[in-house]
């Protein structure tokens, strides 16, 4: 016992009253529950007996219930049968007209109690009673014999009968039932409210099947509009309250129940009737319906429905049919004034279906205007829907919309500002939905004059005036950080419903801003420099000037616009992650725009985050691209002919410039690593992009116009994947994004240094850290096999980088030797020159022979072979636009079939020559070797935009390409009379004959069906734009793309995007600034007798040389520099970057000898002259005569 135990240790007594032996119930010897023993057996038996008794009771109850139901069914069936017999007896004999009322009073209750759609005879009985009701004008109800409340069941019965009826074959029966339904509605419209959805569904089937035997067309019309006229008769308080609350307040309260019916009637008319496909009868008689339908109520119903998240999303096809029928109703209405509700409803419907519409019409995006866009859409859209959608872009439709909208509108303020915001959103949505017709839409808007309190203004000026009054514009323009604050404002405003109005204003201001940018970009494309700069003076008279000049902004306005775009674009690139967070965090569910999305987007709402959307189609990427495009177009104008203050574009205050270059290098390395992970995907996309029909211009290729929807969707998925990756890369490299997309905010010298660092890092990475050519070759041998094994992989690699080049055919030999290297051309190459006698020239390649090789190849390709490149009036080079056509003409003249292998080989070889020449230019830039070739600025601009494929042809670039054609376009633009006198159309004539042969031309369409589209005073700016696009983009597309593909293989296109066209020319050919003699002297190497000794003093002749160089004019200095280095320009970062370095060596003491030079190694061989006069005269004589050139 434990000493602290206080309880009783005696065991308690266990009394067993079961009558069984006391055994342990848990010691059941059987493992099954069916054989219990002892007490457990008794409990199990009791449970089984209880379950059996419960089953018997349930069975009994079920039997009684079945019997009761069956007896009731039998009674009901016998009762229905007896009542059907009574009905049949009533209608077996003909009754006089005066007896029809009594018969209908007797028959109607019988029918209501027995009618079943599954009973074949009941349909006929319904016809009997319906005929009596019509003939007696519903006397059974009007006499009071049957209460009006029974109409509710009659309506449900009629709808059920119509739903089960084969309307196509039993049209007469359907007409009779509809006539009864119409009578019921006229007397008790509320009885239809519970079944309006089914009612309009049935009416839709009737409109689909109404054929020639439909002998009561007005009946169908009345059946559709009767619920709507009942709604109209109650007043328009439901949605008119939004416009005039005081006038309708009393009526809205008194007719609350009728307003609910009006809401339901118009809702079901829209979403149960208009959403049905092929409503042929309705579509053929839409004018009848338009006279009755209240567009304000219908628009309000659509707005109310679209603004709330639907429980069951409508199919996309239903949304498209609703949109098509809604457009048709409004067009048939022919309203003189635009109903504000209509524009909002139309905008919301377009938003809902915008992605689907764009999918349908994107096949025509390569065609700009014409009937073919309609044909393409009809391949995948019903003709009626296609026609209705395309009508939105018609000349009369857009012009009429603007006219009706601007009636009595002054400067945007109050409700006018809100309506202007919706107009902007609507037009932006049209541009997104119909890319093939976007220019036509912009043209209509551009031609519009909008009345204001100060008088009519061009649309550009109107929306500019609206934009500068917005708080968004003011905040962003005033402060470099203002854009981020504005974009954060949306996130903060959406967190509280009290700020919903502020959020709506935010959206409205952005829509106005984006429409201005969309329109201004279009105007800049059409505006030549004369009109652009002619409009800079805000005080100049606008009377009698061209429309383009009247649409130009003043210099002050341009400064404000440039600041706005610069600050906004910087934020959208540098603060992209923060901006996206601000745009999406907590924004769902506030305002119309946040809820308007396609059903597929709603279904996937939980799968992916909502994107930054201001209006349909303008997501974050599109928004940023639009801002960037406008900014770059202004910058290009300013870089070509400055009009903004010096340093206006710089934003160095936003960076720590000391560590900026190193940060960019780190970001570039991070981007490269991420890109390497997706190389396979990039190769597949590039392969797909290269598949094209080389026999057609880009914009008019059959494959471009007839893409299948499946192919389009595949391409869209690939683009979305690429865009997602780009967003991820952008988030990890904000400084690099700035350099690639708006590099002009960083000083040019810094960008050049970054470019050289990019090349250096790439060179070290590819060469294993061995930048020196000889060290790289040793490294290759050590990595791939010893130097004593001639057949080792290392020797094979090095041998691919060796070539023998024959003088006079450098380009051909170089291509044969190095074509297969592709980007391996970045590695060091070894060149051995062979003279015209087949003898190898002596020389050790220490970099000089490579330079000689590269300059010889470029000199031969550009100056001797005029097939690939041609020059403009300023001797600037660009790809020969006629090269493809001339090659085809030569092959045809040789009798080579177009579908033959030889034809394809020749065409491929031509494009490969362009690509290889691009690699050679890239190699020169990669090695820092300057070449004395000047490229056309419009061609260099394509280099700068190669990474984003964002080059936009404009009339000013056409001037540089073809001055004569430009002048002709200017005469056409400024022609005071009717340009139809010229009998011009949207076609252009291209030369296809070879130089020196008889002239042969071919006429091509600028747009589909262009030969049937005359040039008018109205569309001539568009015609001029298309001529520029054809000459600058379409005609030389294949040549340019091949060249840029080769250039991009050596120099990353993203690196080229850091410079504008003028800066790229300096990067290729050197700086045009005055030659800095002291910088050249500081970076000169002396050899032989001229080598500087221990005393640090220069040789007397060397001192005389620099004395002479100081005395020369800059042009003479350039001649000396060209004589020694083959280029008259200095490297961008000074002569320390010249490769090989500028060198001077002695060539004897004979003062009668002329100086000579070895341009391959930048070496001047200078005799030991005693006087400055002798040295100057000999030097200038040698330079100007070209005497004494040899190769060491």
PDB file of N, CA, C and O in Angstrom, residues 450-495:
ATOM      1  N   UNK A 450     -14.788  69.892 -84.709  1.00  0.00           N
ATOM      2  CA  UNK A 450     -15.647  69.803 -83.541  1.00  0.00           C
ATOM      3  C   UNK A 450     -15.945  71.204 -83.034  1.00  0.00           C
ATOM      4  O   UNK A 450     -15.018  71.974 -82.740  1.00  0.00           O
ATOM      5  N   UNK A 451     -17.237  71.585 -82.971  1.00  0.00           N
ATOM      6  CA  UNK A 451     -17.573  72.949 -82.532  1.00  0.00           C
ATOM      7  C   UNK A 451     -17.254  73.154 -81.062  1.00  0.00           C
ATOM      8  O   UNK A 451     -17.476  72.278 -80.229  1.00  0.00           O
ATOM      9  N   UNK A 452     -16.712  74.293 -80.764  1.00  0.00           N
ATOM     10  CA  UNK A 452     -16.415  74.682 -79.384  1.00  0.00           C
ATOM     11  C   UNK A 452     -16.886  76.116 -79.194  1.00  0.00           C
ATOM     12  O   UNK A 452     -17.359  76.776 -80.136  1.00  0.00           O
ATOM     13  N   UNK A 453     -16.746  76.609 -77.985  1.00  0.00           N
ATOM     14  CA  UNK A 453     -17.153  77.984 -77.721  1.00  0.00           C
ATOM     15  C   UNK A 453     -16.283  78.989 -78.444  1.00  0.00           C
ATOM     16  O   UNK A 453     -16.687  80.129 -78.692  1.00  0.00           O
ATOM     17  N   UNK A 454     -15.062  78.575 -78.776  1.00  0.00           N
ATOM     18  CA  UNK A 454     -14.155  79.461 -79.526  1.00  0.00           C
ATOM     19  C   UNK A 454     -14.276  79.255 -81.032  1.00  0.00           C
ATOM     20  O   UNK A 454     -13.524  79.848 -81.794  1.00  0.00           O
ATOM     21  N   UNK A 455     -15.188  78.392 -81.468  1.00  0.00           N
ATOM     22  CA  UNK A 455     -15.338  78.096 -82.884  1.00  0.00           C
ATOM     23  C   UNK A 455     -14.899  76.671 -83.190  1.00  0.00           C
ATOM     24  O   UNK A 455     -14.365  75.969 -82.320  1.00  0.00           O
ATOM     25  N   UNK A 456     -15.101  76.232 -84.423  1.00  0.00           N
ATOM     26  CA  UNK A 456     -14.741  74.846 -84.784  1.00  0.00           C
ATOM     27  C   UNK A 456     -13.232  74.618 -84.657  1.00  0.00           C
ATOM     28  O   UNK A 456     -12.429  75.474 -85.005  1.00  0.00           O
ATOM     29  N   UNK A 457     -12.902  73.466 -84.149  1.00  0.00           N
ATOM     30  CA  UNK A 457     -11.496  73.069 -84.006  1.00  0.00           C
ATOM     31  C   UNK A 457     -11.286  71.735 -84.700  1.00  0.00           C
ATOM     32  O   UNK A 457     -12.156  70.861 -84.653  1.00  0.00           O
ATOM     33  N   UNK A 458     -10.118  71.538 -85.355  1.00  0.00           N
ATOM     34  CA  UNK A 458      -9.789  70.190 -85.836  1.00  0.00           C
ATOM     35  C   UNK A 458      -9.794  69.209 -84.664  1.00  0.00           C
ATOM     36  O   UNK A 458      -9.493  69.584 -83.526  1.00  0.00           O
ATOM     37  N   UNK A 459     -10.136  67.966 -84.951  1.00  0.00           N
ATOM     38  CA  UNK A 459     -10.262  66.976 -83.880  1.00  0.00           C
ATOM     39  C   UNK A 459      -8.980  66.883 -83.058  1.00  0.00           C
ATOM     40  O   UNK A 459      -9.032  66.703 -81.832  1.00  0.00           O
ATOM     41  N   UNK A 460      -7.814  66.996 -83.714  1.00  0.00           N
ATOM     42  CA  UNK A 460      -6.545  66.914 -82.982  1.00  0.00           C
ATOM     43  C   UNK A 460      -6.459  68.025 -81.953  1.00  0.00           C
ATOM     44  O   UNK A 460      -6.111  67.790 -80.776  1.00  0.00           O
ATOM     45  N   UNK A 461      -6.781  69.234 -82.371  1.00  0.00           N
ATOM     46  CA  UNK A 461      -6.713  70.358 -81.442  1.00  0.00           C
ATOM     47  C   UNK A 461      -7.773  70.239 -80.345  1.00  0.00           C
ATOM     48  O   UNK A 461      -7.529  70.612 -79.194  1.00  0.00           O
ATOM     49  N   UNK A 462      -8.953  69.710 -80.705  1.00  0.00           N
ATOM     50  CA  UNK A 462     -10.020  69.562 -79.714  1.00  0.00           C
ATOM     51  C   UNK A 462      -9.590  68.611 -78.598  1.00  0.00           C
ATOM     52  O   UNK A 462      -9.724  68.911 -77.413  1.00  0.00           O
ATOM     53  N   UNK A 463      -9.059  67.452 -78.982  1.00  0.00           N
ATOM     54  CA  UNK A 463      -8.665  66.485 -77.962  1.00  0.00           C
ATOM     55  C   UNK A 463      -7.386  66.916 -77.249  1.00  0.00           C
ATOM     56  O   UNK A 463      -7.164  66.539 -76.094  1.00  0.00           O
ATOM     57  N   UNK A 464      -6.538  67.693 -77.928  1.00  0.00           N
ATOM     58  CA  UNK A 464      -5.386  68.270 -77.223  1.00  0.00           C
ATOM     59  C   UNK A 464      -5.869  69.241 -76.147  1.00  0.00           C
ATOM     60  O   UNK A 464      -5.388  69.218 -75.015  1.00  0.00           O
ATOM     61  N   UNK A 465      -6.844  70.075 -76.515  1.00  0.00           N
ATOM     62  CA  UNK A 465      -7.387  71.011 -75.539  1.00  0.00           C
ATOM     63  C   UNK A 465      -8.029  70.275 -74.373  1.00  0.00           C
ATOM     64  O   UNK A 465      -7.899  70.681 -73.212  1.00  0.00           O
ATOM     65  N   UNK A 466      -8.723  69.173 -74.689  1.00  0.00           N
ATOM     66  CA  UNK A 466      -9.336  68.380 -73.618  1.00  0.00           C
ATOM     67  C   UNK A 466      -8.276  67.719 -72.751  1.00  0.00           C
ATOM     68  O   UNK A 466      -8.424  67.639 -71.527  1.00  0.00           O
ATOM     69  N   UNK A 467      -7.197  67.270 -73.359  1.00  0.00           N
ATOM     70  CA  UNK A 467      -6.171  66.546 -72.607  1.00  0.00           C
ATOM     71  C   UNK A 467      -5.419  67.463 -71.653  1.00  0.00           C
ATOM     72  O   UNK A 467      -5.149  67.095 -70.503  1.00  0.00           O
ATOM     73  N   UNK A 468      -5.055  68.663 -72.099  1.00  0.00           N
ATOM     74  CA  UNK A 468      -4.246  69.534 -71.254  1.00  0.00           C
ATOM     75  C   UNK A 468      -5.045  70.074 -70.065  1.00  0.00           C
ATOM     76  O   UNK A 468      -4.461  70.616 -69.123  1.00  0.00           O
ATOM     77  N   UNK A 469      -6.383  69.926 -70.106  1.00  0.00           N
ATOM     78  CA  UNK A 469      -7.187  70.361 -68.979  1.00  0.00           C
ATOM     79  C   UNK A 469      -7.355  69.268 -67.925  1.00  0.00           C
ATOM     80  O   UNK A 469      -7.931  69.508 -66.867  1.00  0.00           O
ATOM     81  N   UNK A 470      -6.847  68.076 -68.212  1.00  0.00           N
ATOM     82  CA  UNK A 470      -7.005  66.972 -67.271  1.00  0.00           C
ATOM     83  C   UNK A 470      -5.973  67.075 -66.156  1.00  0.00           C
ATOM     84  O   UNK A 470      -4.866  67.594 -66.329  1.00  0.00           O
ATOM     85  N   UNK A 471      -6.350  66.553 -65.004  1.00  0.00           N
ATOM     86  CA  UNK A 471      -5.414  66.527 -63.879  1.00  0.00           C
ATOM     87  C   UNK A 471      -4.270  65.562 -64.153  1.00  0.00           C
ATOM     88  O   UNK A 471      -3.149  65.756 -63.658  1.00  0.00           O
ATOM     89  N   UNK A 472      -4.528  64.526 -64.944  1.00  0.00           N
ATOM     90  CA  UNK A 472      -3.484  63.564 -65.293  1.00  0.00           C
ATOM     91  C   UNK A 472      -2.353  64.255 -66.038  1.00  0.00           C
ATOM     92  O   UNK A 472      -1.171  64.091 -65.710  1.00  0.00           O
ATOM     93  N   UNK A 473      -2.696  65.045 -67.046  1.00  0.00           N
ATOM     94  CA  UNK A 473      -1.674  65.735 -67.838  1.00  0.00           C
ATOM     95  C   UNK A 473      -0.909  66.736 -66.983  1.00  0.00           C
ATOM     96  O   UNK A 473       0.327  66.807 -67.059  1.00  0.00           O
ATOM     97  N   UNK A 474      -1.617  67.489 -66.186  1.00  0.00           N
ATOM     98  CA  UNK A 474      -0.950  68.515 -65.375  1.00  0.00           C
ATOM     99  C   UNK A 474       0.027  67.901 -64.392  1.00  0.00           C
ATOM    100  O   UNK A 474       1.157  68.377 -64.235  1.00  0.00           O
ATOM    101  N   UNK A 475      -0.384  66.815 -63.733  1.00  0.00           N
ATOM    102  CA  UNK A 475       0.472  66.204 -62.717  1.00  0.00           C
ATOM    103  C   UNK A 475       1.712  65.585 -63.334  1.00  0.00           C
ATOM    104  O   UNK A 475       2.818  65.707 -62.780  1.00  0.00           O
ATOM    105  N   UNK A 476       1.566  64.940 -64.474  1.00  0.00           N
ATOM    106  CA  UNK A 476       2.709  64.253 -65.086  1.00  0.00           C
ATOM    107  C   UNK A 476       3.667  65.239 -65.717  1.00  0.00           C
ATOM    108  O   UNK A 476       4.893  65.065 -65.654  1.00  0.00           O
ATOM    109  N   UNK A 477       3.150  66.282 -66.333  1.00  0.00           N
ATOM    110  CA  UNK A 477       4.013  67.261 -67.001  1.00  0.00           C
ATOM    111  C   UNK A 477       4.839  68.049 -65.995  1.00  0.00           C
ATOM    112  O   UNK A 477       6.012  68.353 -66.245  1.00  0.00           O
ATOM    113  N   UNK A 478       4.248  68.350 -64.859  1.00  0.00           N
ATOM    114  CA  UNK A 478       4.920  69.229 -63.893  1.00  0.00           C
ATOM    115  C   UNK A 478       6.046  68.553 -63.135  1.00  0.00           C
ATOM    116  O   UNK A 478       6.963  69.235 -62.657  1.00  0.00           O
ATOM    117  N   UNK A 479       6.021  67.224 -63.034  1.00  0.00           N
ATOM    118  CA  UNK A 479       6.953  66.554 -62.140  1.00  0.00           C
ATOM    119  C   UNK A 479       7.400  65.242 -62.762  1.00  0.00           C
ATOM    120  O   UNK A 479       6.584  64.488 -63.304  1.00  0.00           O
ATOM    121  N   UNK A 480       8.700  64.960 -62.685  1.00  0.00           N
ATOM    122  CA  UNK A 480       9.214  63.708 -63.234  1.00  0.00           C
ATOM    123  C   UNK A 480       8.626  62.498 -62.525  1.00  0.00           C
ATOM    124  O   UNK A 480       8.482  61.429 -63.116  1.00  0.00           O
ATOM    125  N   UNK A 481       8.277  62.649 -61.257  1.00  0.00           N
ATOM    126  CA  UNK A 481       7.688  61.550 -60.492  1.00  0.00           C
ATOM    127  C   UNK A 481       6.168  61.574 -60.517  1.00  0.00           C
ATOM    128  O   UNK A 481       5.525  60.751 -59.858  1.00  0.00           O
ATOM    129  N   UNK A 482       5.594  62.503 -61.262  1.00  0.00           N
ATOM    130  CA  UNK A 482       4.145  62.655 -61.249  1.00  0.00           C
ATOM    131  C   UNK A 482       3.410  61.467 -61.823  1.00  0.00           C
ATOM    132  O   UNK A 482       2.310  61.127 -61.377  1.00  0.00           O
ATOM    133  N   UNK A 483       4.011  60.804 -62.825  1.00  0.00           N
ATOM    134  CA  UNK A 483       3.324  59.682 -63.465  1.00  0.00           C
ATOM    135  C   UNK A 483       3.086  58.545 -62.488  1.00  0.00           C
ATOM    136  O   UNK A 483       2.007  57.945 -62.453  1.00  0.00           O
ATOM    137  N   UNK A 484       4.082  58.235 -61.665  1.00  0.00           N
ATOM    138  CA  UNK A 484       3.927  57.145 -60.703  1.00  0.00           C
ATOM    139  C   UNK A 484       2.862  57.498 -59.674  1.00  0.00           C
ATOM    140  O   UNK A 484       2.070  56.643 -59.271  1.00  0.00           O
ATOM    141  N   UNK A 485       2.807  58.743 -59.267  1.00  0.00           N
ATOM    142  CA  UNK A 485       1.778  59.162 -58.317  1.00  0.00           C
ATOM    143  C   UNK A 485       0.389  59.051 -58.935  1.00  0.00           C
ATOM    144  O   UNK A 485      -0.566  58.624 -58.276  1.00  0.00           O
ATOM    145  N   UNK A 486       0.253  59.415 -60.201  1.00  0.00           N
ATOM    146  CA  UNK A 486      -1.042  59.333 -60.877  1.00  0.00           C
ATOM    147  C   UNK A 486      -1.493  57.887 -61.000  1.00  0.00           C
ATOM    148  O   UNK A 486      -2.658  57.556 -60.757  1.00  0.00           O
ATOM    149  N   UNK A 487      -0.583  57.001 -61.375  1.00  0.00           N
ATOM    150  CA  UNK A 487      -0.942  55.597 -61.524  1.00  0.00           C
ATOM    151  C   UNK A 487      -1.212  54.944 -60.171  1.00  0.00           C
ATOM    152  O   UNK A 487      -2.035  54.031 -60.081  1.00  0.00           O
ATOM    153  N   UNK A 488      -0.549  55.398 -59.122  1.00  0.00           N
ATOM    154  CA  UNK A 488      -0.854  54.908 -57.781  1.00  0.00           C
ATOM    155  C   UNK A 488      -2.219  55.389 -57.326  1.00  0.00           C
ATOM    156  O   UNK A 488      -2.895  54.723 -56.534  1.00  0.00           O
ATOM    157  N   UNK A 489      -2.642  56.538 -57.835  1.00  0.00           N
ATOM    158  CA  UNK A 489      -3.926  57.118 -57.426  1.00  0.00           C
ATOM    159  C   UNK A 489      -5.074  56.167 -57.707  1.00  0.00           C
ATOM    160  O   UNK A 489      -6.007  56.057 -56.925  1.00  0.00           O
ATOM    161  N   UNK A 490      -4.981  55.410 -58.795  1.00  0.00           N
ATOM    162  CA  UNK A 490      -6.075  54.502 -59.132  1.00  0.00           C
ATOM    163  C   UNK A 490      -6.198  53.395 -58.091  1.00  0.00           C
ATOM    164  O   UNK A 490      -7.280  53.021 -57.670  1.00  0.00           O
ATOM    165  N   UNK A 491      -5.047  52.852 -57.683  1.00  0.00           N
ATOM    166  CA  UNK A 491      -5.090  51.785 -56.679  1.00  0.00           C
ATOM    167  C   UNK A 491      -5.710  52.303 -55.379  1.00  0.00           C
ATOM    168  O   UNK A 491      -6.514  51.628 -54.747  1.00  0.00           O
ATOM    169  N   UNK A 492      -5.347  53.525 -55.009  1.00  0.00           N
ATOM    170  CA  UNK A 492      -5.873  54.069 -53.765  1.00  0.00           C
ATOM    171  C   UNK A 492      -7.352  54.384 -53.884  1.00  0.00           C
ATOM    172  O   UNK A 492      -8.125  54.159 -52.949  1.00  0.00           O
ATOM    173  N   UNK A 493      -7.780  54.868 -55.054  1.00  0.00           N
ATOM    174  CA  UNK A 493      -9.181  55.244 -55.217  1.00  0.00           C
ATOM    175  C   UNK A 493     -10.091  54.046 -55.292  1.00  0.00           C
ATOM    176  O   UNK A 493     -11.258  54.123 -54.956  1.00  0.00           O
ATOM    177  N   UNK A 494      -9.578  52.900 -55.759  1.00  0.00           N
ATOM    178  CA  UNK A 494     -10.424  51.721 -55.879  1.00  0.00           C
ATOM    179  C   UNK A 494     -10.578  50.978 -54.565  1.00  0.00           C
ATOM    180  O   UNK A 494     -11.385  50.067 -54.461  1.00  0.00           O
ATOM    181  N   UNK A 495      -9.819  51.358 -53.539  1.00  0.00           N
ATOM    182  CA  UNK A 495      -9.944  50.673 -52.260  1.00  0.00           C
ATOM    183  C   UNK A 495     -11.185  51.128 -51.502  1.00  0.00           C
ATOM    184  O   UNK A 495     -11.607  50.504 -50.538  1.00  0.00           O
TER     185      UNK A 495
END
